[in-house]
PDB file of C-alpha atoms in Angstrom:
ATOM      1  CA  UNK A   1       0.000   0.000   0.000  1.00  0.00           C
ATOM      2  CA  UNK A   2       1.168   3.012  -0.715  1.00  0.00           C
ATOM      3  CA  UNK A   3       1.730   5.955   1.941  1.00  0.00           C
ATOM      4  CA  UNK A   4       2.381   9.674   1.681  1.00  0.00           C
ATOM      5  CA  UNK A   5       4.396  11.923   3.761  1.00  0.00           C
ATOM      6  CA  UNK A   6       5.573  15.100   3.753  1.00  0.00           C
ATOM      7  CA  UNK A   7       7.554  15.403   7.044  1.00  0.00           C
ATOM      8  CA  UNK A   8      10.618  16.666   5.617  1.00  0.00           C
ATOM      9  CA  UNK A   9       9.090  19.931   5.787  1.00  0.00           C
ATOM     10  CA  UNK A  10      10.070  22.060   8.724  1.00  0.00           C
ATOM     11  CA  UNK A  11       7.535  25.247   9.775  1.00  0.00           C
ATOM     12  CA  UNK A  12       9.292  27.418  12.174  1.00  0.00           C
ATOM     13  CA  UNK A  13       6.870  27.900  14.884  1.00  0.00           C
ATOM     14  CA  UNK A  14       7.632  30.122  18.169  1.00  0.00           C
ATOM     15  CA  UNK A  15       8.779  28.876  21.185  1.00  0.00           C
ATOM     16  CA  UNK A  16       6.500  26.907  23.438  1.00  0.00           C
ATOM     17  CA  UNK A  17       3.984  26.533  20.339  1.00  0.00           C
ATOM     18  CA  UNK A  18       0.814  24.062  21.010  1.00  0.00           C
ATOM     19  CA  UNK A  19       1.010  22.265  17.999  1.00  0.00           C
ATOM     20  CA  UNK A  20       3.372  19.326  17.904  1.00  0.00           C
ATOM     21  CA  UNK A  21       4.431  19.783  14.379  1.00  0.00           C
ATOM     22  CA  UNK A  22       7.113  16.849  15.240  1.00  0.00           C
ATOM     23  CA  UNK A  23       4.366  14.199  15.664  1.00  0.00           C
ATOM     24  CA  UNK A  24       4.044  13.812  11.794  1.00  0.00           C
ATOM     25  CA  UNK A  25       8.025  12.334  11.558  1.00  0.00           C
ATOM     26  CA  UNK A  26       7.311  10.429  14.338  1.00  0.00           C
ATOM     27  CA  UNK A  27       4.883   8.736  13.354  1.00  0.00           C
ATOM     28  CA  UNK A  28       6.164   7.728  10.371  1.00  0.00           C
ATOM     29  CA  UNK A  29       9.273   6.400  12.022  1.00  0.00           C
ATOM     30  CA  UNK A  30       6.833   4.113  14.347  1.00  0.00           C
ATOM     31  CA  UNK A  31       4.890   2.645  11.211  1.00  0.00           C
ATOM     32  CA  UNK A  32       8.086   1.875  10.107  1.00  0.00           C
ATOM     33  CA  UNK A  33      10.119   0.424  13.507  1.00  0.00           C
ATOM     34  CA  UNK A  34       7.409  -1.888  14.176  1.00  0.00           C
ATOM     35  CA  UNK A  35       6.890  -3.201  10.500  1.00  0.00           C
ATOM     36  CA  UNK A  36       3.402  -1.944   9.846  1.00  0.00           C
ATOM     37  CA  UNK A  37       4.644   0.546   6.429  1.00  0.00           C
ATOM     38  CA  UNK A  38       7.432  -0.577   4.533  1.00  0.00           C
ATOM     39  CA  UNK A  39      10.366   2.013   3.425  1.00  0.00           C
ATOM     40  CA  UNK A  40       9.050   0.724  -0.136  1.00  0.00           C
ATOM     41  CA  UNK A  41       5.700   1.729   0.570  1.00  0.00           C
ATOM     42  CA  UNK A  42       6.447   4.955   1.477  1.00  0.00           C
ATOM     43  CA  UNK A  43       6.510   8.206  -1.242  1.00  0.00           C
ATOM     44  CA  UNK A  44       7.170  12.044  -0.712  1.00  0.00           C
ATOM     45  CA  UNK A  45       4.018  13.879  -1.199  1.00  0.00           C
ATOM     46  CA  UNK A  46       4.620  16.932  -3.608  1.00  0.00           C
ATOM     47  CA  UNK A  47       3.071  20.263  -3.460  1.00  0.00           C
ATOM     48  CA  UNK A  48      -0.350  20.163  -4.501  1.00  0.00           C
ATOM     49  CA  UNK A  49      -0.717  23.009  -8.128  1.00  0.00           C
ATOM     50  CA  UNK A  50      -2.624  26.523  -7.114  1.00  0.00           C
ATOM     51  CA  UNK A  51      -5.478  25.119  -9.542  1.00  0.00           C
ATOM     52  CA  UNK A  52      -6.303  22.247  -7.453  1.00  0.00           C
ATOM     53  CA  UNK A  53      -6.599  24.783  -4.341  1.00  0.00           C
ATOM     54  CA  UNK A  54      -9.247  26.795  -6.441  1.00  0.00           C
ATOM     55  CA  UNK A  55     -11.641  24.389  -6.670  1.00  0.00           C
ATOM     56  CA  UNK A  56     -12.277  24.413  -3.077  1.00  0.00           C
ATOM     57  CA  UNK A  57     -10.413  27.531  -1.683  1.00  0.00           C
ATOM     58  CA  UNK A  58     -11.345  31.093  -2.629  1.00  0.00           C
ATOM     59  CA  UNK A  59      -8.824  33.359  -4.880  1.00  0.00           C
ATOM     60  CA  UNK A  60      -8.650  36.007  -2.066  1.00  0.00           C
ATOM     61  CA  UNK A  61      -7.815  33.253   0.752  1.00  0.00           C
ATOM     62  CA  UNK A  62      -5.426  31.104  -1.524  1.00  0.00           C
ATOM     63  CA  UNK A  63      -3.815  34.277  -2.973  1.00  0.00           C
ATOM     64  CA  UNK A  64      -2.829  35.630   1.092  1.00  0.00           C
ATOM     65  CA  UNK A  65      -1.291  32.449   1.910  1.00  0.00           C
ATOM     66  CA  UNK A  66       1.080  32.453  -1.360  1.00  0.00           C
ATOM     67  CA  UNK A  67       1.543  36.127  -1.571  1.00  0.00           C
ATOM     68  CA  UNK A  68       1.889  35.790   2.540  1.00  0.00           C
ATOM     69  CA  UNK A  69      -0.760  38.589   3.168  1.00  0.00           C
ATOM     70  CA  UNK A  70      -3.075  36.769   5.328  1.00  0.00           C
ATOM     71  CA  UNK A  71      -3.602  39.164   8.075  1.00  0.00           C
ATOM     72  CA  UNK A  72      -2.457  39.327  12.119  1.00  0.00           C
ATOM     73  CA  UNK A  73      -6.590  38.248  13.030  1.00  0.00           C
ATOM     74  CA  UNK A  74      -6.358  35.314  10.296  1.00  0.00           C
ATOM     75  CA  UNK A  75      -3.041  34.470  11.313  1.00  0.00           C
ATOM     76  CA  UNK A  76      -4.746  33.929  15.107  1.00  0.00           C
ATOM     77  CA  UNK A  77      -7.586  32.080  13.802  1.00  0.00           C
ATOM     78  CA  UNK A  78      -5.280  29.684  11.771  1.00  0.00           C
ATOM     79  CA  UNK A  79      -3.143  29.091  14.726  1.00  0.00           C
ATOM     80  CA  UNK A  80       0.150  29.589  12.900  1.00  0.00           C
ATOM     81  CA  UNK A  81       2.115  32.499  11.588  1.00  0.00           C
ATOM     82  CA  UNK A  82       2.424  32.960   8.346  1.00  0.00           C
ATOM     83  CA  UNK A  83       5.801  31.653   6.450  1.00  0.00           C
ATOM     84  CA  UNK A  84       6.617  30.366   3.120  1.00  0.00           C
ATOM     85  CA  UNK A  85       7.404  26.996   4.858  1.00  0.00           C
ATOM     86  CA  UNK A  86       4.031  26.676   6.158  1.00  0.00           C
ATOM     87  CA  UNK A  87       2.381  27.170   2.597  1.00  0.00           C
ATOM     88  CA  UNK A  88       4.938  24.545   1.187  1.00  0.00           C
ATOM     89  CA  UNK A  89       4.321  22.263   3.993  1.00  0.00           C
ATOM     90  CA  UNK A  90       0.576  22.965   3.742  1.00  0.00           C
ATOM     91  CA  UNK A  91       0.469  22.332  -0.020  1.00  0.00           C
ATOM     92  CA  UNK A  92       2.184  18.983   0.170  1.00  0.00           C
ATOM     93  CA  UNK A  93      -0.094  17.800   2.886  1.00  0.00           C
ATOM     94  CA  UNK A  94      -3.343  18.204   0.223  1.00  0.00           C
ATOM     95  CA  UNK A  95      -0.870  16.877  -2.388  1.00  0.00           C
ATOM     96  CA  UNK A  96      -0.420  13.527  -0.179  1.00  0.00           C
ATOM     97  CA  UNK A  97      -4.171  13.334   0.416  1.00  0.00           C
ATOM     98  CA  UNK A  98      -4.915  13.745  -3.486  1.00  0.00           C
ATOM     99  CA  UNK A  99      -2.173  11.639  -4.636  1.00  0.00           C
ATOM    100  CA  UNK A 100      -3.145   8.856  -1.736  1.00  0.00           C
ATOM    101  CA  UNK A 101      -6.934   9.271  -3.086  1.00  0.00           C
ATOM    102  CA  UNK A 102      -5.531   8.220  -6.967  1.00  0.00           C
ATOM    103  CA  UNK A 103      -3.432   5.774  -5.306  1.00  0.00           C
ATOM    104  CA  UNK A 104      -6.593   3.938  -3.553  1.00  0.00           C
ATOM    105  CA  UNK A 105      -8.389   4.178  -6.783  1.00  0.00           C
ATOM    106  CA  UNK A 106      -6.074   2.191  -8.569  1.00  0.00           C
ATOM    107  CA  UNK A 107      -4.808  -0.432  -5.674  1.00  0.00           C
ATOM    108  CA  UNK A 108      -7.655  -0.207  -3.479  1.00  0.00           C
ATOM    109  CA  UNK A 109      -6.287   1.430  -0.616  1.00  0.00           C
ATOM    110  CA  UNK A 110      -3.538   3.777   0.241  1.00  0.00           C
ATOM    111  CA  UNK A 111      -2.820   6.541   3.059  1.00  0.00           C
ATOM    112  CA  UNK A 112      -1.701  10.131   3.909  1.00  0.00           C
ATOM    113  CA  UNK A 113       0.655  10.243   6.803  1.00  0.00           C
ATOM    114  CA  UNK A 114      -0.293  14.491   7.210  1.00  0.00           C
ATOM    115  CA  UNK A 115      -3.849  14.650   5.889  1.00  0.00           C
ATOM    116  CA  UNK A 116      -6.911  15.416   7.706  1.00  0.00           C
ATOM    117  CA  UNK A 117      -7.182  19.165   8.069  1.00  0.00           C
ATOM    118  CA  UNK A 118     -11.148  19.191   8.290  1.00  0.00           C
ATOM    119  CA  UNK A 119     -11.340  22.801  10.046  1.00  0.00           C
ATOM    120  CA  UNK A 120     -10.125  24.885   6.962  1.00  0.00           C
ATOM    121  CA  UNK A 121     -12.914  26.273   5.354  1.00  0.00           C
ATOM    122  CA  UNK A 122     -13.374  27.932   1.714  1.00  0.00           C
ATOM    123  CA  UNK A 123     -12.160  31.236   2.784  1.00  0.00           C
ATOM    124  CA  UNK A 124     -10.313  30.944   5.694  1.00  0.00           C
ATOM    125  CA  UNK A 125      -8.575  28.166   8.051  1.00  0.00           C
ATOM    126  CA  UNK A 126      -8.371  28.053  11.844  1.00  0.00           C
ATOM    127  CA  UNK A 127      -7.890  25.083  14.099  1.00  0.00           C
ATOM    128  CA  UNK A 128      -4.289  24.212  12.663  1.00  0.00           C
ATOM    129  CA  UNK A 129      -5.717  23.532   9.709  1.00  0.00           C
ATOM    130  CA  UNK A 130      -4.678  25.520   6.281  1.00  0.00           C
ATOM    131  CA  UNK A 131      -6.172  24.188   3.026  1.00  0.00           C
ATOM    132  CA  UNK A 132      -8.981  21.266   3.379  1.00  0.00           C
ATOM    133  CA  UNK A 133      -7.297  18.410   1.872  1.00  0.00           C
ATOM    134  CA  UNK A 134     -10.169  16.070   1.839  1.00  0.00           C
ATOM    135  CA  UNK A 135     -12.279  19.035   0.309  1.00  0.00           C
ATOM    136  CA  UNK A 136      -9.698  19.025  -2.268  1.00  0.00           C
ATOM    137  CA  UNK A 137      -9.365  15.464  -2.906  1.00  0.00           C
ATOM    138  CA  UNK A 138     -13.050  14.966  -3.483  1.00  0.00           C
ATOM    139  CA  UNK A 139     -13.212  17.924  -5.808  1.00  0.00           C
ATOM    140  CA  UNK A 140     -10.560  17.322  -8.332  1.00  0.00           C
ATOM    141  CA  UNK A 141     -11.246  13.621  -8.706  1.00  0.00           C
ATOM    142  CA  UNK A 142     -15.102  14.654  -9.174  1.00  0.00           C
ATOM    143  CA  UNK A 143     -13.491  17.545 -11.772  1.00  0.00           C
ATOM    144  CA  UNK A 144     -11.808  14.622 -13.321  1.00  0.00           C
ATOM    145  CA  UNK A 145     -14.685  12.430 -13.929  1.00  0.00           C
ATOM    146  CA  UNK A 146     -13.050   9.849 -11.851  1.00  0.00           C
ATOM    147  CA  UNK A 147     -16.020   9.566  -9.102  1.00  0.00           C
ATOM    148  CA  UNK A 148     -19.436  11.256  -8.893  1.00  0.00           C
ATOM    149  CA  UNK A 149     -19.820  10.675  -5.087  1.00  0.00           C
ATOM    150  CA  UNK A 150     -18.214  10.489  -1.994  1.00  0.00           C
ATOM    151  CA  UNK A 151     -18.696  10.075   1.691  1.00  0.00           C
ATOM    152  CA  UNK A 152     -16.275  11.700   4.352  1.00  0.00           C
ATOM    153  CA  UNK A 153     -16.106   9.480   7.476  1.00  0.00           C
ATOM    154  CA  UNK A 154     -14.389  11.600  10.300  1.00  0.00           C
ATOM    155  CA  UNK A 155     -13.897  10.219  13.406  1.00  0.00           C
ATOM    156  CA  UNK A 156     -11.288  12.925  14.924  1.00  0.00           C
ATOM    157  CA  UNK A 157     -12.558  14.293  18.768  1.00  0.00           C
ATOM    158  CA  UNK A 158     -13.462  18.020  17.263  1.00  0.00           C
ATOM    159  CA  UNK A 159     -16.208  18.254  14.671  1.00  0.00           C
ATOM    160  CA  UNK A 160     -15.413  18.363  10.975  1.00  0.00           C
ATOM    161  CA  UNK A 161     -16.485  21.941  10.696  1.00  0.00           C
ATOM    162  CA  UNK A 162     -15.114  23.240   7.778  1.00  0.00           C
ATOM    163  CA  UNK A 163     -15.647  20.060   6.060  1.00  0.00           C
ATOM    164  CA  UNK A 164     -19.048  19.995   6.649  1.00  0.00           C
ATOM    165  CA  UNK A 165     -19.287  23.438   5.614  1.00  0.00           C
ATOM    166  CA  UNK A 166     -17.791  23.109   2.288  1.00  0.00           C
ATOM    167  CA  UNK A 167     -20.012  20.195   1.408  1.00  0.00           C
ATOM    168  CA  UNK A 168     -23.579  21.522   2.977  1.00  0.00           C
ATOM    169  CA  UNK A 169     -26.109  21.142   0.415  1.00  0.00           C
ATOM    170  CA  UNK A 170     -23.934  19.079  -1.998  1.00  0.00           C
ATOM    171  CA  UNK A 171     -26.291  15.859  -2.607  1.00  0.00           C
ATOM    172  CA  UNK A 172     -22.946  14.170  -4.052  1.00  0.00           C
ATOM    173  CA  UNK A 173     -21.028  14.265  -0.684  1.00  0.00           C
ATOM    174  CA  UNK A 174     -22.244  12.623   2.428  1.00  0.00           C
ATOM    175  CA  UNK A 175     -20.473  14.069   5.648  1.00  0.00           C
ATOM    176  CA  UNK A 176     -20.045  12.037   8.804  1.00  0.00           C
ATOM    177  CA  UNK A 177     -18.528  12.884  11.553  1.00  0.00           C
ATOM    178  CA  UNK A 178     -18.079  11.244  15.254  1.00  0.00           C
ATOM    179  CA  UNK A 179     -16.889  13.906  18.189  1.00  0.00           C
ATOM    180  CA  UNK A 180     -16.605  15.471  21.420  1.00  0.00           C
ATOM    181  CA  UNK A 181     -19.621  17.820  22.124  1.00  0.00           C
ATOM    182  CA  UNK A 182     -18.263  20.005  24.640  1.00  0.00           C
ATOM    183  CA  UNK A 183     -15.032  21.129  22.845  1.00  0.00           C
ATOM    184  CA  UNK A 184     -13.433  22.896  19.401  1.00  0.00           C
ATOM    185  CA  UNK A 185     -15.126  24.358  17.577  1.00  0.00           C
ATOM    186  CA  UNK A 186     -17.598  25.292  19.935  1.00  0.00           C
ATOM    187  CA  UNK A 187     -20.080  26.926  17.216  1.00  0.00           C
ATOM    188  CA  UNK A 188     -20.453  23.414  15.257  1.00  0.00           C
ATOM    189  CA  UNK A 189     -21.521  23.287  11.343  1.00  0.00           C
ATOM    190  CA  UNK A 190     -24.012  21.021  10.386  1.00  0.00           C
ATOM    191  CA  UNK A 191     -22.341  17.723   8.436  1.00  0.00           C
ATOM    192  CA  UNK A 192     -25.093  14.800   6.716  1.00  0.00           C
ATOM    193  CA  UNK A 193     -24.866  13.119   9.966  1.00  0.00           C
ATOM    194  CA  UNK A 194     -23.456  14.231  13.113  1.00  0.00           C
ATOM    195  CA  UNK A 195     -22.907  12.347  16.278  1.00  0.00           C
ATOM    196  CA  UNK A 196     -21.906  14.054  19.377  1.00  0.00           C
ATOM    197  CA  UNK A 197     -20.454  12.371  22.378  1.00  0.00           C
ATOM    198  CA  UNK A 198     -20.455  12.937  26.045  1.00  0.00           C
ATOM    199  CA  UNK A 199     -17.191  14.159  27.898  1.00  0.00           C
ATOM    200  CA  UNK A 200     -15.478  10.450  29.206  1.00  0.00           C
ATOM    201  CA  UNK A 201     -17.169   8.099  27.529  1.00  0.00           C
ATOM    202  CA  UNK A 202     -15.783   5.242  25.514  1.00  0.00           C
TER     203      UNK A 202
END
């Protein structure tokens, strides 16, 4: 199976930041140490192209991040400053995700090692999250002709928001998602199906 990663991208975050930017090399180097992904089954994820960010992403929010205009009150919202690293890394995380999505089409399964950013919405991102690679994904291989529908299955502890944004009212993409009721985002969008769960239990 093949796996994506893009961990050879470093961000340069301040000092004490929240965001463990380290835990996507680390994981990779546990899949490997205990056997579960091969070194052969493992491929550098390449920027994903500008075009592929339209189809999801609005000019005005794509074109801050590249031109690196996004403003101090965006910057907050994201979570990260703003640097040219960041967009690289960012880009190659929605290039793993759309590369790992042609990948499963043709072998039947295959995985992103830095996907998942489900809070970025069309015109802005917040929560960590920068582009919406599963957004992305779903769009260019429905621009291709290479699926008509799809179903997003999110089981992360804080609500697919800008996920289930992106898709509301789209008959063609079903929206799922499992999480914590009581934390981020605290003003929850409205996916196809939502299931919220009490604090502790499990």
């Amino acid at each position: 199976m093949r796996v994506f990663h893009c961990d050879k991208y470093l961000v340069p975050l301040p000092v004490g930041h929240r965001f463990p930017i380290g835990k996507y090399r680390m994981l990779r180097e546990i899949l490997e140490r205990d056997g579960l992904v091969r070194s052969t089954d493992l491929r550098e994820s390449q920027p994903i192209e500008i075009e592929s960010l339209l189809l999801v992403h609005t000019p005005a929010y794509v074109g801050s991040l590249v031109h690196g205009t996004l403003s101090d009150a965006d910057q907050r919202r994201l979570g990260f400053p703003w640097s040219a690293e960041l967009v690289l890394r960012s880009r190659s995380s929605a290039g793993g995700t759309l590369a790992a999505a042609f990948a499963a089409l043709e072998d039947g399964a295959a995985g992103n090692l830095a996907g998942g950013t489900h809070h970025a919405f069309a015109d802005h991102g917040e929560g960590y999250c920068t582009f919406n690679d599963h957004a992305i994904a779903i769009r260019t291989l429905q621009n291709e002709g290479r699926i008509r529908r799809a179903a997003v299955i999110d089981l992360d502890v804080h609500q697919g928001n800008g996920t289930a944004a992106i898709f509301a009212g789209d008959p063609d993409v079903f929206t799922f998602s499992m999480h914590g009721a009581k934390n981020f985002p605290f003003r929850k969008q409205r996916s196809s199906l939502d299931v919220e769960l009490a604090d502790g239990c499990g």
